[in-house]
Coordinates of N, CA and C in Angstrom, one line a residue:
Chain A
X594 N 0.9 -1.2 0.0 CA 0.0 0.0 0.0 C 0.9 1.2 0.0
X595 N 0.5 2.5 -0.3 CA 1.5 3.4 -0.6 C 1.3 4.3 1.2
X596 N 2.2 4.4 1.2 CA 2.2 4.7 3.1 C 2.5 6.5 2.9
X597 N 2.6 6.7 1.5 CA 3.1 8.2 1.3 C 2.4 9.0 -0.2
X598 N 1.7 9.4 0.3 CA 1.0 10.3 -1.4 C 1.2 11.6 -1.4
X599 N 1.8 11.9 -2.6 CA 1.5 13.2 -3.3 C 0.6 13.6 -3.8
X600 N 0.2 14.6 -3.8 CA -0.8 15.8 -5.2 C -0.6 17.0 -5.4
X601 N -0.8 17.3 -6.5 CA -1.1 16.9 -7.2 C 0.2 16.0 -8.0
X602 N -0.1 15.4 -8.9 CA 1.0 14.5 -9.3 C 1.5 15.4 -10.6
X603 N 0.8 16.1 -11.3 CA 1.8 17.5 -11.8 C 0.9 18.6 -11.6
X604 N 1.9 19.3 -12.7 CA 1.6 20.7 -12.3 C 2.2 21.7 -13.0
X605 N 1.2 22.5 -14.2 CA 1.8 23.0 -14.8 C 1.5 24.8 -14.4
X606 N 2.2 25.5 -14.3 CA 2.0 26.7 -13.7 C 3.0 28.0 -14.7
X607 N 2.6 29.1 -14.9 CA 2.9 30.4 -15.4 C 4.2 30.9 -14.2
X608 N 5.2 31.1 -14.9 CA 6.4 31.9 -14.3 C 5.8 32.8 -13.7
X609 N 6.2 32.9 -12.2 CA 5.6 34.0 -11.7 C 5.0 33.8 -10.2
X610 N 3.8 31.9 -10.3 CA 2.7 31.5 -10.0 C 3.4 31.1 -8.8
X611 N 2.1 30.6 -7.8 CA 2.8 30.7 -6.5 C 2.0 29.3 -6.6
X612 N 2.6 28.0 -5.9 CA 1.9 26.9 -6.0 C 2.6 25.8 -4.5
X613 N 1.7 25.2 -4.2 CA 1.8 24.8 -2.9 C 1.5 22.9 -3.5
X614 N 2.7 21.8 -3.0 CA 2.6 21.0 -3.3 C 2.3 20.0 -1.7
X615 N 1.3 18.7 -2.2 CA 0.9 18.5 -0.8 C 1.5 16.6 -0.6
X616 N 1.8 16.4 0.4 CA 2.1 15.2 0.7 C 1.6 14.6 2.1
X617 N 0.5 13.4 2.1 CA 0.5 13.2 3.2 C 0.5 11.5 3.7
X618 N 0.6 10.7 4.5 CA 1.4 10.0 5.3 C 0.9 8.8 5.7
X619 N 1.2 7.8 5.8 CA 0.4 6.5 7.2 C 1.6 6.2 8.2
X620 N 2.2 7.0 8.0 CA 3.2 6.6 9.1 C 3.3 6.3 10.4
X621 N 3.0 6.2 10.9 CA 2.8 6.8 12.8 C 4.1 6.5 13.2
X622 N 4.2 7.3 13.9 CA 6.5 7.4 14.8 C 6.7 7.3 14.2
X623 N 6.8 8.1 13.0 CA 8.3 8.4 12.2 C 8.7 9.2 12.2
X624 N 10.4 9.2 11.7 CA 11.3 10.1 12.5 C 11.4 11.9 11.8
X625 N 10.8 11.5 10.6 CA 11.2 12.8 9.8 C 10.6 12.8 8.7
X626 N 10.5 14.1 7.7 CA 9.8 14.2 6.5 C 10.8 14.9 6.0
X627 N 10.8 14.1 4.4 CA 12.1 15.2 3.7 C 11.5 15.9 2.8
X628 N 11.6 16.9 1.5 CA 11.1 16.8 1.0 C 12.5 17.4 -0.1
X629 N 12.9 16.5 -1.4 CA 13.8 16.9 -2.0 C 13.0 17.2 -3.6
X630 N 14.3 17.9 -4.0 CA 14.3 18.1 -5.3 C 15.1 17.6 -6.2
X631 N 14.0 16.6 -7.6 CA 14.5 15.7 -8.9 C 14.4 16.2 -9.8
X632 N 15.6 16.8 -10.4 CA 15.9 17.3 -12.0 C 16.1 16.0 -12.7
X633 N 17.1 16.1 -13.5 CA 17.6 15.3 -14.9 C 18.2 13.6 -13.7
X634 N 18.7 13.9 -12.1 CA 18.7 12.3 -11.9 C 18.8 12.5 -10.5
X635 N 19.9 12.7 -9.4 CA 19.5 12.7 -8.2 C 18.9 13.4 -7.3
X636 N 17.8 12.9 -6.9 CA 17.3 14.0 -6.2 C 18.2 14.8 -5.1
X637 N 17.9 15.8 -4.8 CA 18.7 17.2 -4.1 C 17.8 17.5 -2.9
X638 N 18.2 17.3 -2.1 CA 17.9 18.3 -0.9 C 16.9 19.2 -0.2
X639 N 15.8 19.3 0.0 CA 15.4 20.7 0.2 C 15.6 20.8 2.1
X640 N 14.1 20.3 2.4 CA 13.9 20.7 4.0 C 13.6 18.7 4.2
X641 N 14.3 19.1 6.0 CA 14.1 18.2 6.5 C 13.1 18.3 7.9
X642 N 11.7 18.2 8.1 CA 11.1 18.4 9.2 C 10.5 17.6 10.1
X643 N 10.8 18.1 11.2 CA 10.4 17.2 12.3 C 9.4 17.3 13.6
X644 N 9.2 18.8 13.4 CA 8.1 19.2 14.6 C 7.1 19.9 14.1
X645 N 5.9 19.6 14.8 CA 5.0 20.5 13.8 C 4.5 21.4 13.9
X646 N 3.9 22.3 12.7 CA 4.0 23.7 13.1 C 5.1 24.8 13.0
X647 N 6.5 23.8 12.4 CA 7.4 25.0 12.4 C 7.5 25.3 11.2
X648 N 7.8 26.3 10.5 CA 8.0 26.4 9.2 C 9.3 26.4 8.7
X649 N 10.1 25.4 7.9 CA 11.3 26.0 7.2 C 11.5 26.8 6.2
X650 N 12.0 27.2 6.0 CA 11.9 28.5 4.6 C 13.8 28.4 3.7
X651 N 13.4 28.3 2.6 CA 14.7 28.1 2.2 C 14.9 29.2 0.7
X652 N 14.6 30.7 0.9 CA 14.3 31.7 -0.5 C 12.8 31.6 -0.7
X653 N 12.9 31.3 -1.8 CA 11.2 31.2 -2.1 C 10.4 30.2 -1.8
X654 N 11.3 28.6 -1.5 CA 10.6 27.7 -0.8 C 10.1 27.6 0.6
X655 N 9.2 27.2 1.2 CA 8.9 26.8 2.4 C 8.0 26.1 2.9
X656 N 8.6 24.9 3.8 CA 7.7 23.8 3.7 C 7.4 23.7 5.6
X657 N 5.9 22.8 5.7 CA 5.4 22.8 6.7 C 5.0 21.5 7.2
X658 N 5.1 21.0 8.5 CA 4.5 19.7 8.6 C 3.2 19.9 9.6
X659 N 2.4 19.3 9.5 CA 1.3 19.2 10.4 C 0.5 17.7 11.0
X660 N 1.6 17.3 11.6 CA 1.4 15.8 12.4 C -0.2 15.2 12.6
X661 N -1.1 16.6 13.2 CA -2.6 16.3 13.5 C -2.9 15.5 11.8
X662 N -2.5 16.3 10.8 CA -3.6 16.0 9.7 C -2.8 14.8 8.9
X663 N -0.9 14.8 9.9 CA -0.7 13.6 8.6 C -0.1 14.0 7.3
X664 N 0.3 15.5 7.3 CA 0.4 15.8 6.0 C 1.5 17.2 6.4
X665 N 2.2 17.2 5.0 CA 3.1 18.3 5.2 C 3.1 19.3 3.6
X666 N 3.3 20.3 3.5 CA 2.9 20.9 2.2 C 4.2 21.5 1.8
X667 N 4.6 22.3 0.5 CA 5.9 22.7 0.3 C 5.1 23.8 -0.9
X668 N 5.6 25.0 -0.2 CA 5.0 26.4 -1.3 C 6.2 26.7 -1.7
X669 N 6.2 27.1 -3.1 CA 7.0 27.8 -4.0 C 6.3 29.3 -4.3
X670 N 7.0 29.9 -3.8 CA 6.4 32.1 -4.5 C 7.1 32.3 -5.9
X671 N 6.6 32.8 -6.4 CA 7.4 33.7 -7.4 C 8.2 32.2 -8.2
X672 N 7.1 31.2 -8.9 CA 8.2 30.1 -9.9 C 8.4 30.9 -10.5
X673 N 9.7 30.1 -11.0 CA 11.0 30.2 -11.6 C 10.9 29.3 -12.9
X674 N 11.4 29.2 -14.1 CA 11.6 27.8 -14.9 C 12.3 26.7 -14.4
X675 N 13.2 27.3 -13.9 CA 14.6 26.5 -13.1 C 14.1 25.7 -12.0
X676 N 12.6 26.0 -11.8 CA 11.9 25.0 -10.4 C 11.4 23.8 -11.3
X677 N 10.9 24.1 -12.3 CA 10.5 22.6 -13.3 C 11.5 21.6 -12.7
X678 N 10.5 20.6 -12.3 CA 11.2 19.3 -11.6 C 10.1 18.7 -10.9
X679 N 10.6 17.1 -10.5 CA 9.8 16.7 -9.6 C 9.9 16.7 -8.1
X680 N 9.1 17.1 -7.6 CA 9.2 17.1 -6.1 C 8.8 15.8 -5.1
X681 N 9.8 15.3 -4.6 CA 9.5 14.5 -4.2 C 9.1 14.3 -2.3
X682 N 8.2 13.8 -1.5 CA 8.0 13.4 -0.1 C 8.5 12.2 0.5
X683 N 9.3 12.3 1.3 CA 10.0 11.3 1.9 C 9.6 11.2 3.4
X684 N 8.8 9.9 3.8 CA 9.1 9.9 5.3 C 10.1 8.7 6.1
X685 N 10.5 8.9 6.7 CA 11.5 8.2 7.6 C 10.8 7.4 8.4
X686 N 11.2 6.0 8.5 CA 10.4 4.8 9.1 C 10.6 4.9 10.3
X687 N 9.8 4.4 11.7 CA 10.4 4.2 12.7 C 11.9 3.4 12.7
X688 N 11.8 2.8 12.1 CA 13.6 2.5 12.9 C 14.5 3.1 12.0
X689 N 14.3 3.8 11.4 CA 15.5 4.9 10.8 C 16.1 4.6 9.7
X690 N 15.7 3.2 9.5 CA 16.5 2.1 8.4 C 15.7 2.9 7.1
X691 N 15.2 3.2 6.6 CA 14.6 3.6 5.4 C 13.5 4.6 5.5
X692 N 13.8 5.2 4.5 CA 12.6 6.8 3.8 C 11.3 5.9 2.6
X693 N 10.1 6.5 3.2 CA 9.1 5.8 2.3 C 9.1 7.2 1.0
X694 N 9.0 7.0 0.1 CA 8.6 7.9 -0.6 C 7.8 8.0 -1.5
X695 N 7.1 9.2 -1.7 CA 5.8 8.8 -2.6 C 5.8 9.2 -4.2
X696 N 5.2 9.3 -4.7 CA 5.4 9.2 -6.1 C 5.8 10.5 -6.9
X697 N 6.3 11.2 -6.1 CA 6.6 12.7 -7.1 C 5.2 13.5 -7.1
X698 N 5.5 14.9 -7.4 CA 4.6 15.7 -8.2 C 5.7 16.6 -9.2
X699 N 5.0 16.6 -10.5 CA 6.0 17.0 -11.8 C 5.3 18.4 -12.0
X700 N 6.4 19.3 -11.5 CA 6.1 20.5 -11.4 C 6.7 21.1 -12.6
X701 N 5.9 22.1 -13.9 CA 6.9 22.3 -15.1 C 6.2 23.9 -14.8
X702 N 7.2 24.4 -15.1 CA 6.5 26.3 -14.9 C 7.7 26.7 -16.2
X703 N 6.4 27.7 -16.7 CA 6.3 27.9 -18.1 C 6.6 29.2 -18.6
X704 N 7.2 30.1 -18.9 CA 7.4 31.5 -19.3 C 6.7 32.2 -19.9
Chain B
X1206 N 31.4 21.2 -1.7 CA 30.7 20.5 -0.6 C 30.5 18.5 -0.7
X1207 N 30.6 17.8 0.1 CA 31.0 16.5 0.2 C 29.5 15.7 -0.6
X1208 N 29.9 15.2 -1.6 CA 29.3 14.6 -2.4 C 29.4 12.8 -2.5
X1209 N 28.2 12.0 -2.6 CA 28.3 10.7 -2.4 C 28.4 10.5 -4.5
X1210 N 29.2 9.3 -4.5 CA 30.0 9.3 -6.1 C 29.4 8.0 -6.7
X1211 N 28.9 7.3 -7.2 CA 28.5 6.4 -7.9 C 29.4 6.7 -9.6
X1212 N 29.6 5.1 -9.5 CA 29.9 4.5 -11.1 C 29.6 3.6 -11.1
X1213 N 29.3 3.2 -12.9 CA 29.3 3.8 -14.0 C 28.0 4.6 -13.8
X1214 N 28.1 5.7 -14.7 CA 26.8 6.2 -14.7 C 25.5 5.9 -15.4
X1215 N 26.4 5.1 -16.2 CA 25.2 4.1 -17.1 C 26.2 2.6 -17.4
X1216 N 25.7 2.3 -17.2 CA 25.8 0.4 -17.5 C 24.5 -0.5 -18.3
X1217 N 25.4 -0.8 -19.7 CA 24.0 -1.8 -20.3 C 24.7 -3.2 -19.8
X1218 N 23.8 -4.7 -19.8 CA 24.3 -5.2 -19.7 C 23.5 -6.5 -20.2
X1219 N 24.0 -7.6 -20.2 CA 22.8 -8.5 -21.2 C 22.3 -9.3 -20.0
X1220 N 21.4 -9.8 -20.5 CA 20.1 -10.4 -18.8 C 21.0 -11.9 -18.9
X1221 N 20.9 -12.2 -17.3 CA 21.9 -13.2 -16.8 C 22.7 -12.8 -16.4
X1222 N 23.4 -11.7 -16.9 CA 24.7 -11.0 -16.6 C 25.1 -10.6 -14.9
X1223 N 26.0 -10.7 -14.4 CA 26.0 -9.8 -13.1 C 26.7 -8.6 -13.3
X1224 N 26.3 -7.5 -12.5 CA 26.9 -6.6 -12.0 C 27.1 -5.9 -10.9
X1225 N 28.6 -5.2 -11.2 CA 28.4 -4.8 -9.6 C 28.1 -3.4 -9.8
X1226 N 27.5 -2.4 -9.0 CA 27.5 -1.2 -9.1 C 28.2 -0.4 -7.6
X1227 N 28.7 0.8 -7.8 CA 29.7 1.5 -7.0 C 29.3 2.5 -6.3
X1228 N 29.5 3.0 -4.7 CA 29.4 3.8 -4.5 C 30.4 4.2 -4.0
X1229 N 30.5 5.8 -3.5 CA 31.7 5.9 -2.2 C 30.9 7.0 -1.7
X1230 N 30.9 6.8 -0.8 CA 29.7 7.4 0.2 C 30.4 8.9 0.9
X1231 N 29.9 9.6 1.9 CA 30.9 10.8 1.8 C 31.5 10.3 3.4
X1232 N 32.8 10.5 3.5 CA 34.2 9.9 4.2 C 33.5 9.7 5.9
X1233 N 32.7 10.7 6.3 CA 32.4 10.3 7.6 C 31.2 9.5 7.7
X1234 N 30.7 9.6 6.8 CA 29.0 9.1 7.0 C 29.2 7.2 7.2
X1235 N 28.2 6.8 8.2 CA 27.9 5.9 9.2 C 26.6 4.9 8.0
X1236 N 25.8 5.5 7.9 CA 24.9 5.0 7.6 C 24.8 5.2 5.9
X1237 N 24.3 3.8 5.4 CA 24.2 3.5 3.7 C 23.0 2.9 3.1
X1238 N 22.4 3.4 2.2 CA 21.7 2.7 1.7 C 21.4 2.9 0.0
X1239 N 21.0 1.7 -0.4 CA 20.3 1.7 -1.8 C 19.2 2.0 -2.3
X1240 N 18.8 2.5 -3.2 CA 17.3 2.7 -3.4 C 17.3 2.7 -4.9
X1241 N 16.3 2.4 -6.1 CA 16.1 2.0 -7.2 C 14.9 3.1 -7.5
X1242 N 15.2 3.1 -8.7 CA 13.7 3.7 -9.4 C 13.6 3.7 -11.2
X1243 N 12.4 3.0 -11.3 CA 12.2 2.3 -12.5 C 11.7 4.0 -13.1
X1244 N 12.1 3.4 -14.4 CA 11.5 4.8 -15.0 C 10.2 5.4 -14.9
X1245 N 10.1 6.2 -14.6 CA 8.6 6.6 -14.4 C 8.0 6.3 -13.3
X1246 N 8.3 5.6 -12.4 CA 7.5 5.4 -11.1 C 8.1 5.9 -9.5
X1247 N 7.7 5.5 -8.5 CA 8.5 6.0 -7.5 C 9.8 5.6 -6.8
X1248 N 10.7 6.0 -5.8 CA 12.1 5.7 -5.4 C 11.9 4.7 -4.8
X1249 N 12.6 3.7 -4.8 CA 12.0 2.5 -3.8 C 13.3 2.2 -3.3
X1250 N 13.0 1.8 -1.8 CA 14.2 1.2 -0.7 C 14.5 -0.1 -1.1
X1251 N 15.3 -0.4 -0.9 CA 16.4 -1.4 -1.3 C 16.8 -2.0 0.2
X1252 N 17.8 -1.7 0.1 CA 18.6 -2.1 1.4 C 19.2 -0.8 2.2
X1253 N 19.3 -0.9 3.5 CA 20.2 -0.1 4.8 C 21.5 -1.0 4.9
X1254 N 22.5 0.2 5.6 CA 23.6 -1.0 5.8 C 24.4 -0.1 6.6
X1255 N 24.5 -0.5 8.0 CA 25.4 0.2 9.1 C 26.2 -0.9 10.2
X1256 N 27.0 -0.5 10.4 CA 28.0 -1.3 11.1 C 28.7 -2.7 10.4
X1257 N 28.6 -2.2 8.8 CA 29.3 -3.7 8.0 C 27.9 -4.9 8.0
X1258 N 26.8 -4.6 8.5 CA 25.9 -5.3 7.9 C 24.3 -4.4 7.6
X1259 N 23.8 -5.2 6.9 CA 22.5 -5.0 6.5 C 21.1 -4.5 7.4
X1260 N 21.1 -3.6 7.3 CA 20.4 -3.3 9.1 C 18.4 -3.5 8.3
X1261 N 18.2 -3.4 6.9 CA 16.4 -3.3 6.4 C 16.9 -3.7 5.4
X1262 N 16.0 -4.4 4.9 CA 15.6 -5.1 3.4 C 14.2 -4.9 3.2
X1263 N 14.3 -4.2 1.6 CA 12.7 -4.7 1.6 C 12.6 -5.6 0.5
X1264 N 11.6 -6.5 0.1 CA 10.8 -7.3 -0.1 C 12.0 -7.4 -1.8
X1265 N 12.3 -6.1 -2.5 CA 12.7 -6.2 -3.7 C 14.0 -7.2 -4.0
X1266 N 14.7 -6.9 -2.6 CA 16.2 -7.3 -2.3 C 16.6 -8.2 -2.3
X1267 N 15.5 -9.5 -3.0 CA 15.6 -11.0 -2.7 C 17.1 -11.4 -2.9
X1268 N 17.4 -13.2 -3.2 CA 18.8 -13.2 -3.1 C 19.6 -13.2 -4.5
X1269 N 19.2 -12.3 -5.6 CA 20.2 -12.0 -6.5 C 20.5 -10.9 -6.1
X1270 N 20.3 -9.9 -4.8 CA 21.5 -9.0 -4.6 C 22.3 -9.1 -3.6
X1271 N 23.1 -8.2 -3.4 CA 24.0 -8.1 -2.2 C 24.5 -6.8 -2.4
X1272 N 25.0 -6.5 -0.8 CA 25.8 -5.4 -1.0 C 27.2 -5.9 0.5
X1273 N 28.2 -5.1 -0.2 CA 29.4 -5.0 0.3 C 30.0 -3.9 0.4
X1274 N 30.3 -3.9 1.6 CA 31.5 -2.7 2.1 C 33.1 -3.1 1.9
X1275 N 33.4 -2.8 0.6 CA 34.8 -4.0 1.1 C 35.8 -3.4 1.8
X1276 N 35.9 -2.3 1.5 CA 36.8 -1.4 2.2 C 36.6 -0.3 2.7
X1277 N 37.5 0.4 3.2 CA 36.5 1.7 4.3 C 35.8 2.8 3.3
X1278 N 35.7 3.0 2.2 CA 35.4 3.6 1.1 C 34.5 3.5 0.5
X1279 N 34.2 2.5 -0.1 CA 33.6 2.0 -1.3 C 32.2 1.2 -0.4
X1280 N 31.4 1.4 -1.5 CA 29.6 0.3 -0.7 C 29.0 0.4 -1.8
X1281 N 29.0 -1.3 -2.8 CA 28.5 -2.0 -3.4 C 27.4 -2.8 -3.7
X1282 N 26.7 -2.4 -4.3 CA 25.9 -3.6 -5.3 C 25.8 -4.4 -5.9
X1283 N 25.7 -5.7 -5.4 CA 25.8 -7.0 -6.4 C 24.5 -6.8 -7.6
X1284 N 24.4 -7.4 -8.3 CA 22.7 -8.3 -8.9 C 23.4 -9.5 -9.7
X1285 N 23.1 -10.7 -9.0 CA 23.8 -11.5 -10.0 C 22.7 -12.0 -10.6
X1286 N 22.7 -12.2 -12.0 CA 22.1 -12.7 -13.2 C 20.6 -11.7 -13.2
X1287 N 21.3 -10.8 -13.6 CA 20.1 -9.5 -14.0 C 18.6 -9.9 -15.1
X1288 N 18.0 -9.3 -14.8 CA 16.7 -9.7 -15.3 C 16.0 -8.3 -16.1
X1289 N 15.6 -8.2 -17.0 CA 15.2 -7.1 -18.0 C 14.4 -6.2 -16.8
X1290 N 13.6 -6.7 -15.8 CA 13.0 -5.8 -14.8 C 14.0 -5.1 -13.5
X1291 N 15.1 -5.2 -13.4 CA 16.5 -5.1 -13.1 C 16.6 -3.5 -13.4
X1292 N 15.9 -3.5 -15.1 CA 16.3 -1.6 -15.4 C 15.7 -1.0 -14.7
X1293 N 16.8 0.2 -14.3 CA 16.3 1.2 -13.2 C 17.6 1.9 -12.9
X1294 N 17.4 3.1 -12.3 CA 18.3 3.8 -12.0 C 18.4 3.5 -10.3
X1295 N 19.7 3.4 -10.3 CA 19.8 2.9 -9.4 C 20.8 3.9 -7.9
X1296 N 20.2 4.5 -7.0 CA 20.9 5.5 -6.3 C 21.3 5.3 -5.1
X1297 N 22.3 5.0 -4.7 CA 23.4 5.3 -3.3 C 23.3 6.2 -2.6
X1298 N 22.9 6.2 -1.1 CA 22.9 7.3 -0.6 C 23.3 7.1 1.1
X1299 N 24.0 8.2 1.3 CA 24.5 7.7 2.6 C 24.4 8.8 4.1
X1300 N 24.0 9.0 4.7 CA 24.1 9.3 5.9 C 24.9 9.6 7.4
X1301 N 25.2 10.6 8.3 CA 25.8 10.8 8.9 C 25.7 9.9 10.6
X1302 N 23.9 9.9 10.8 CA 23.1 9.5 11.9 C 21.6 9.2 11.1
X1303 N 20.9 8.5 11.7 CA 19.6 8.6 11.4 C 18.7 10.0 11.8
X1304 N 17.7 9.7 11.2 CA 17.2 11.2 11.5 C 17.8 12.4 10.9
X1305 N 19.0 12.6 10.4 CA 19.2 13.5 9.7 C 19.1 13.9 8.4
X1306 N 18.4 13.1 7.7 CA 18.4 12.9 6.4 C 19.9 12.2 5.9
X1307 N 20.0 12.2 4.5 CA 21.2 12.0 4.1 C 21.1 12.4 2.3
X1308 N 22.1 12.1 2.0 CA 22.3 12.5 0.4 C 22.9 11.4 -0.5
X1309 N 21.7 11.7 -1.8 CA 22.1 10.7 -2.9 C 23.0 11.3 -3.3
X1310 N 23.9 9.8 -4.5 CA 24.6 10.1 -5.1 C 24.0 10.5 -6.5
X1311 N 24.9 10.2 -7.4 CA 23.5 10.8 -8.8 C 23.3 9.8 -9.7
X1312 N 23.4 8.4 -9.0 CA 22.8 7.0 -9.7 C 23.8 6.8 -10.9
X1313 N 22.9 5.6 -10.9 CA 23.6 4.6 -12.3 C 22.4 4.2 -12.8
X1314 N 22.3 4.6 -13.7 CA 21.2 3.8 -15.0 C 21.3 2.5 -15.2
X1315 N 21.1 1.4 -15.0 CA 21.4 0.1 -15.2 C 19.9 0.0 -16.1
X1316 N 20.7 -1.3 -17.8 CA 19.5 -1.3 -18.8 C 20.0 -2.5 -18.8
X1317 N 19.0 -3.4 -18.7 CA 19.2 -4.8 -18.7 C 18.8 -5.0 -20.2
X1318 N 19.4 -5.7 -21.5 CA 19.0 -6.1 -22.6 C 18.5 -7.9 -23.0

């Protein structure tokens, strides 16, 4: 069963557009939510969060977790072309040994 | 800034065949693992591997793989006798502690023919 879903699964959006991608969970005690960025092959990095309610912010990114609902969101202000990519949600298993991840959302922003 | 290195970056290879694939993980990091992703679908866990053995398997990892640490450096992928469902890019990624996240490398394309 998929223990991690994204939506939308894409997303096409106008340079400029402000768009909020959503990921939410079956995990219970797990240690962390990642949420990285997949260009042309390895995914990259963005936020790693753990408590809820706090916001990370990284430029125009900023992503949020909310444990009650199970779900964590990731807003982009002001896309860019250069954000075209898939975004991907990762959660961290109870025993630490492995990240569940869910299927991307294919974000293409357009000029 | 410390980057985890995978070779080759693409490998074809004919079905039956084995391969091994390479990582080198970044010099302090503790914790390793494999993860796969077929074209077009999602990242899937493979194996963990801390303290020189296998700490999670999942279900994918039956016994045509392995992985090896052979030396303080390098953390390996077996697949002996690859199978056309085999293709997938294949990513290394390694870790400092749990809970911290960690970082891939930038995969190997493996195309089974």
């Amino acid at each position: 069963e998929d223990k991690v879903v994204q939506s939308p699964l894409s997303l096409v959006v106008h340079e400029g557009d402000t768009v909020t991608l959503n990921c939410s969970y079956e995990v219970t005690n797990f240690r962390s939510l990642l949420w990285y960025k997949q260009e042309k092959k390895a995914p990259t990095f963005l936020f790693m969060l753990t408590s809820s309610g706090i916001e990370k912010k990284s430029g125009r990114l900023s992503s949020i977790l909310d444990k009650k609902e199970l779900s964590s969101i990731l807003n982009i202000t002001a896309t860019q072309t250069g954000d075209s990519a898939i975004y991907l949600c990762a959660v961290e298993a109870p025993t630490g040994n492995q990240f569940y991840f869910g299927t991307g959302t294919s974000l293409t922003v357009i000029p | 800034e410390p980057e985890v290195t995978q070779t080759p970056s693409h490998q074809v290879t004919q079905m039956g065949q084995e391969v091994i694939l390479r990582c080198v993980p970044i010099s302090n990091h503790l914790y390793f693992y494999w993860y796969r992703q077929i074209l077009g679908q999602k990242v899937e866990f493979l194996v963990s591997f801390y303290n020189n053995e296998i700490s999670e398997k999942s279900e994918i990892f039956d016994d045509q793989f392995s992985v090896e640490r052979p030396d303080g450096s390098n953390f390996t992928l077996k697949i002996r006798s690859t199978k056309l469902e085999d293709s997938a890019m294949y990513f290394c990624a390694s870790g400092l502690r749990q809970g911290a996240g960690y970082t891939f490398g930038s995969g190997t394309r493996l195309t089974v023919v």
